[in-house]
mmCIF file of C-alpha atoms in Angstrom:
data_model
loop_
_atom_site.group_PDB
_atom_site.id
_atom_site.type_symbol
_atom_site.label_atom_id
_atom_site.label_comp_id
_atom_site.label_asym_id
_atom_site.label_seq_id
_atom_site.Cartn_x
_atom_site.Cartn_y
_atom_site.Cartn_z
ATOM 1 C CA MET A 1 -9.008 -1.474 -5.257
ATOM 2 C CA GLU A 2 -7.598 0.355 -8.252
ATOM 3 C CA ARG A 3 -9.687 3.341 -9.182
ATOM 4 C CA ARG A 4 -8.638 6.774 -10.410
ATOM 5 C CA GLY A 5 -10.142 10.186 -9.744
ATOM 6 C CA LYS A 6 -13.459 10.836 -8.015
ATOM 7 C CA GLN A 7 -14.269 7.128 -7.668
ATOM 8 C CA GLU A 8 -11.201 6.375 -5.534
ATOM 9 C CA ASP A 9 -12.014 5.380 -1.970
ATOM 10 C CA ALA A 10 -10.542 7.178 1.047
ATOM 11 C CA TYR A 11 -7.652 4.708 1.354
ATOM 12 C CA ILE A 12 -6.479 5.231 -2.215
ATOM 13 C CA GLN A 13 -7.113 8.983 -2.059
ATOM 14 C CA LEU A 14 -4.861 9.208 1.006
ATOM 15 C CA ALA A 15 -2.123 7.168 -0.696
ATOM 16 C CA ARG A 16 -2.343 9.303 -3.854
ATOM 17 C CA GLN A 17 -2.303 12.580 -1.892
ATOM 18 C CA THR A 18 0.713 11.299 0.058
ATOM 19 C CA VAL A 19 2.636 10.323 -3.097
ATOM 20 C CA GLU A 20 1.842 13.602 -4.849
ATOM 21 C CA THR A 21 2.816 15.692 -1.815
ATOM 22 C CA TYR A 22 6.041 13.772 -1.247
ATOM 23 C CA VAL A 23 7.112 13.771 -4.903
ATOM 24 C CA ARG A 24 6.382 17.488 -5.363
ATOM 25 C CA THR A 25 7.676 18.811 -2.020
ATOM 26 C CA GLY A 26 9.762 16.094 -0.362
ATOM 27 C CA LYS A 27 7.557 16.496 2.728
ATOM 28 C CA GLU A 28 5.532 13.902 4.570
ATOM 29 C CA LEU A 29 1.779 14.445 4.587
ATOM 30 C CA GLU A 30 0.166 14.920 8.007
ATOM 31 C CA VAL A 31 -2.790 12.622 8.708
ATOM 32 C CA PRO A 32 -5.681 14.705 7.356
ATOM 33 C CA ALA A 33 -9.101 15.255 8.906
ATOM 34 C CA GLY A 34 -12.235 13.827 7.336
ATOM 35 C CA LEU A 35 -11.163 10.209 6.864
ATOM 36 C CA PRO A 36 -13.378 7.277 7.853
ATOM 37 C CA LYS A 37 -13.211 6.608 11.606
ATOM 38 C CA GLU A 38 -11.525 3.212 11.234
ATOM 39 C CA MET A 39 -8.540 4.808 9.482
ATOM 40 C CA TYR A 40 -7.770 6.706 12.721
ATOM 41 C CA GLN A 41 -8.743 4.014 15.226
ATOM 42 C CA ASP A 42 -7.694 0.701 13.690
ATOM 43 C CA ARG A 43 -4.209 -0.688 13.199
ATOM 44 C CA ALA A 44 -3.188 -3.167 10.492
ATOM 45 C CA GLY A 45 -0.453 -4.056 8.072
ATOM 46 C CA VAL A 46 -0.861 -2.171 4.794
ATOM 47 C CA PHE A 47 0.652 -2.510 1.331
ATOM 48 C CA VAL A 48 0.685 0.350 -1.156
ATOM 49 C CA SER A 49 1.245 -0.681 -4.776
ATOM 50 C CA ILE A 50 1.883 1.746 -7.613
ATOM 51 C CA LYS A 51 1.596 0.896 -11.294
ATOM 52 C CA GLU A 52 2.344 2.967 -14.367
ATOM 53 C CA GLU A 53 0.922 1.845 -17.710
ATOM 54 C CA GLY A 54 0.130 -1.564 -16.232
ATOM 55 C CA GLN A 55 3.675 -2.155 -14.944
ATOM 56 C CA LEU A 56 4.620 -2.273 -11.283
ATOM 57 C CA ARG A 57 6.382 0.957 -10.324
ATOM 58 C CA GLY A 58 6.655 0.494 -6.561
ATOM 59 C CA CYS A 59 5.248 -1.675 -3.793
ATOM 60 C CA ILE A 60 6.068 -1.452 -0.113
ATOM 61 C CA GLY A 61 4.145 -2.585 2.912
ATOM 62 C CA THR A 62 4.050 -4.004 6.381
ATOM 63 C CA LEU A 63 2.717 -7.402 7.433
ATOM 64 C CA GLN A 64 1.718 -6.007 10.815
ATOM 65 C CA ALA A 65 1.046 -2.466 11.996
ATOM 66 C CA VAL A 66 4.017 -0.324 12.979
ATOM 67 C CA GLN A 67 2.161 3.022 12.934
ATOM 68 C CA PRO A 68 -0.542 4.138 15.396
ATOM 69 C CA SER A 69 -3.292 3.981 12.742
ATOM 70 C CA ILE A 70 -4.158 2.658 9.289
ATOM 71 C CA ALA A 71 -3.904 6.236 7.987
ATOM 72 C CA GLY A 72 -0.343 6.521 9.316
ATOM 73 C CA GLU A 73 0.522 3.129 7.847
ATOM 74 C CA ILE A 74 -0.774 4.217 4.419
ATOM 75 C CA ILE A 75 1.218 7.468 4.541
ATOM 76 C CA GLN A 76 4.504 5.787 5.462
ATOM 77 C CA ASN A 77 4.109 2.965 2.932
ATOM 78 C CA ALA A 78 2.993 5.297 0.126
ATOM 79 C CA ILE A 79 6.149 7.369 0.632
ATOM 80 C CA SER A 80 8.285 4.234 0.637
ATOM 81 C CA ALA A 81 6.565 2.732 -2.417
ATOM 82 C CA SER A 82 7.111 5.945 -4.387
ATOM 83 C CA SER A 83 10.679 6.633 -3.340
ATOM 84 C CA LYS A 84 12.359 3.733 -1.514
ATOM 85 C CA ASP A 85 11.464 0.541 -3.365
ATOM 86 C CA PRO A 86 14.980 -0.708 -4.248
ATOM 87 C CA ARG A 87 13.747 -2.216 -7.520
ATOM 88 C CA PHE A 88 12.800 1.154 -9.040
ATOM 89 C CA PRO A 89 14.051 4.744 -9.208
ATOM 90 C CA PRO A 90 11.999 7.280 -7.221
ATOM 91 C CA ILE A 91 8.822 8.474 -8.923
ATOM 92 C CA GLN A 92 9.146 11.838 -10.662
ATOM 93 C CA ALA A 93 6.500 14.605 -10.843
ATOM 94 C CA LYS A 94 5.990 14.030 -14.595
ATOM 95 C CA GLU A 95 4.733 10.498 -13.827
ATOM 96 C CA LEU A 96 2.049 11.434 -11.287
ATOM 97 C CA ASP A 97 -0.877 11.632 -13.734
ATOM 98 C CA LYS A 98 -0.094 8.141 -15.080
ATOM 99 C CA LEU A 99 -0.096 6.288 -11.756
ATOM 100 C CA VAL A 100 -2.647 3.739 -10.636
ATOM 101 C CA ILE A 101 -2.460 3.183 -6.894
ATOM 102 C CA SER A 102 -3.878 0.339 -4.846
ATOM 103 C CA VAL A 103 -4.008 -0.114 -1.091
ATOM 104 C CA ASP A 104 -4.302 -3.503 0.590
ATOM 105 C CA VAL A 105 -5.165 -3.515 4.294
ATOM 106 C CA LEU A 106 -4.187 -6.884 5.728
ATOM 107 C CA GLY A 107 -6.443 -8.808 8.025
ATOM 108 C CA PRO A 108 -5.219 -11.115 10.765
ATOM 109 C CA MET A 109 -2.985 -13.918 9.549
ATOM 110 C CA GLU A 110 -4.290 -17.461 9.863
ATOM 111 C CA GLU A 111 -2.291 -20.659 9.768
ATOM 112 C CA ILE A 112 -3.426 -23.433 7.463
ATOM 113 C CA SER A 113 -3.066 -27.161 7.963
ATOM 114 C CA ALA A 114 -2.964 -28.219 4.309
ATOM 115 C CA PRO A 115 -1.972 -26.624 0.965
ATOM 116 C CA GLY A 116 -5.500 -27.241 -0.362
ATOM 117 C CA MET A 117 -6.751 -24.539 2.004
ATOM 118 C CA LEU A 118 -4.820 -21.837 0.104
ATOM 119 C CA ASP A 119 -6.766 -19.322 -1.958
ATOM 120 C CA VAL A 120 -4.017 -16.919 -3.074
ATOM 121 C CA LYS A 121 -6.334 -14.922 -5.327
ATOM 122 C CA ARG A 122 -8.583 -14.050 -2.407
ATOM 123 C CA TYR A 123 -6.368 -14.005 0.659
ATOM 124 C CA GLY A 124 -2.733 -13.871 -0.349
ATOM 125 C CA VAL A 125 -0.045 -15.962 1.294
ATOM 126 C CA VAL A 126 2.738 -15.376 3.811
ATOM 127 C CA VAL A 127 5.482 -18.011 3.749
ATOM 128 C CA THR A 128 7.922 -18.204 6.642
ATOM 129 C CA LYS A 129 11.088 -20.253 7.001
ATOM 130 C CA GLY A 130 13.347 -19.424 9.903
ATOM 131 C CA TYR A 131 13.931 -15.675 9.879
ATOM 132 C CA ARG A 132 12.879 -15.296 6.246
ATOM 133 C CA ARG A 133 9.404 -14.251 5.248
ATOM 134 C CA GLY A 134 7.737 -13.628 1.914
ATOM 135 C CA LEU A 135 4.313 -12.330 0.944
ATOM 136 C CA LEU A 136 2.189 -12.870 -2.147
ATOM 137 C CA LEU A 137 -0.608 -10.306 -2.318
ATOM 138 C CA PRO A 138 -3.787 -11.295 -4.156
ATOM 139 C CA ASN A 139 -4.013 -9.989 -7.735
ATOM 140 C CA LEU A 140 -0.717 -8.083 -7.708
#
């Protein structure tokens, strides 16, 4: 989901509001009122990805929920994607109007029995070996 302005859904609007608040003030956004019910009630892993002019500018997420709600997960990961992704410098206020933000809410993970069952464009892939784990998000 990568839409800008009035057509952004509630998930992306929350991520954008979080990034803008954090970049401008250094303060964490409180979970606002008026979000869809599932954003308060449900828990899930969430990835927030930020692009500028088509190039990745930050991407941080969780494979499983660590916050009490999806809204809280989006807020924490939006802050991290904009300021703590070790691959990029923190986002500056002058960049805010150029950002395209996407939010991926992860569903339950399912094991597969054969590589032919993979559909990375639709579902993404988590690969685990020992204590190491990697994630490929669809269409990132």
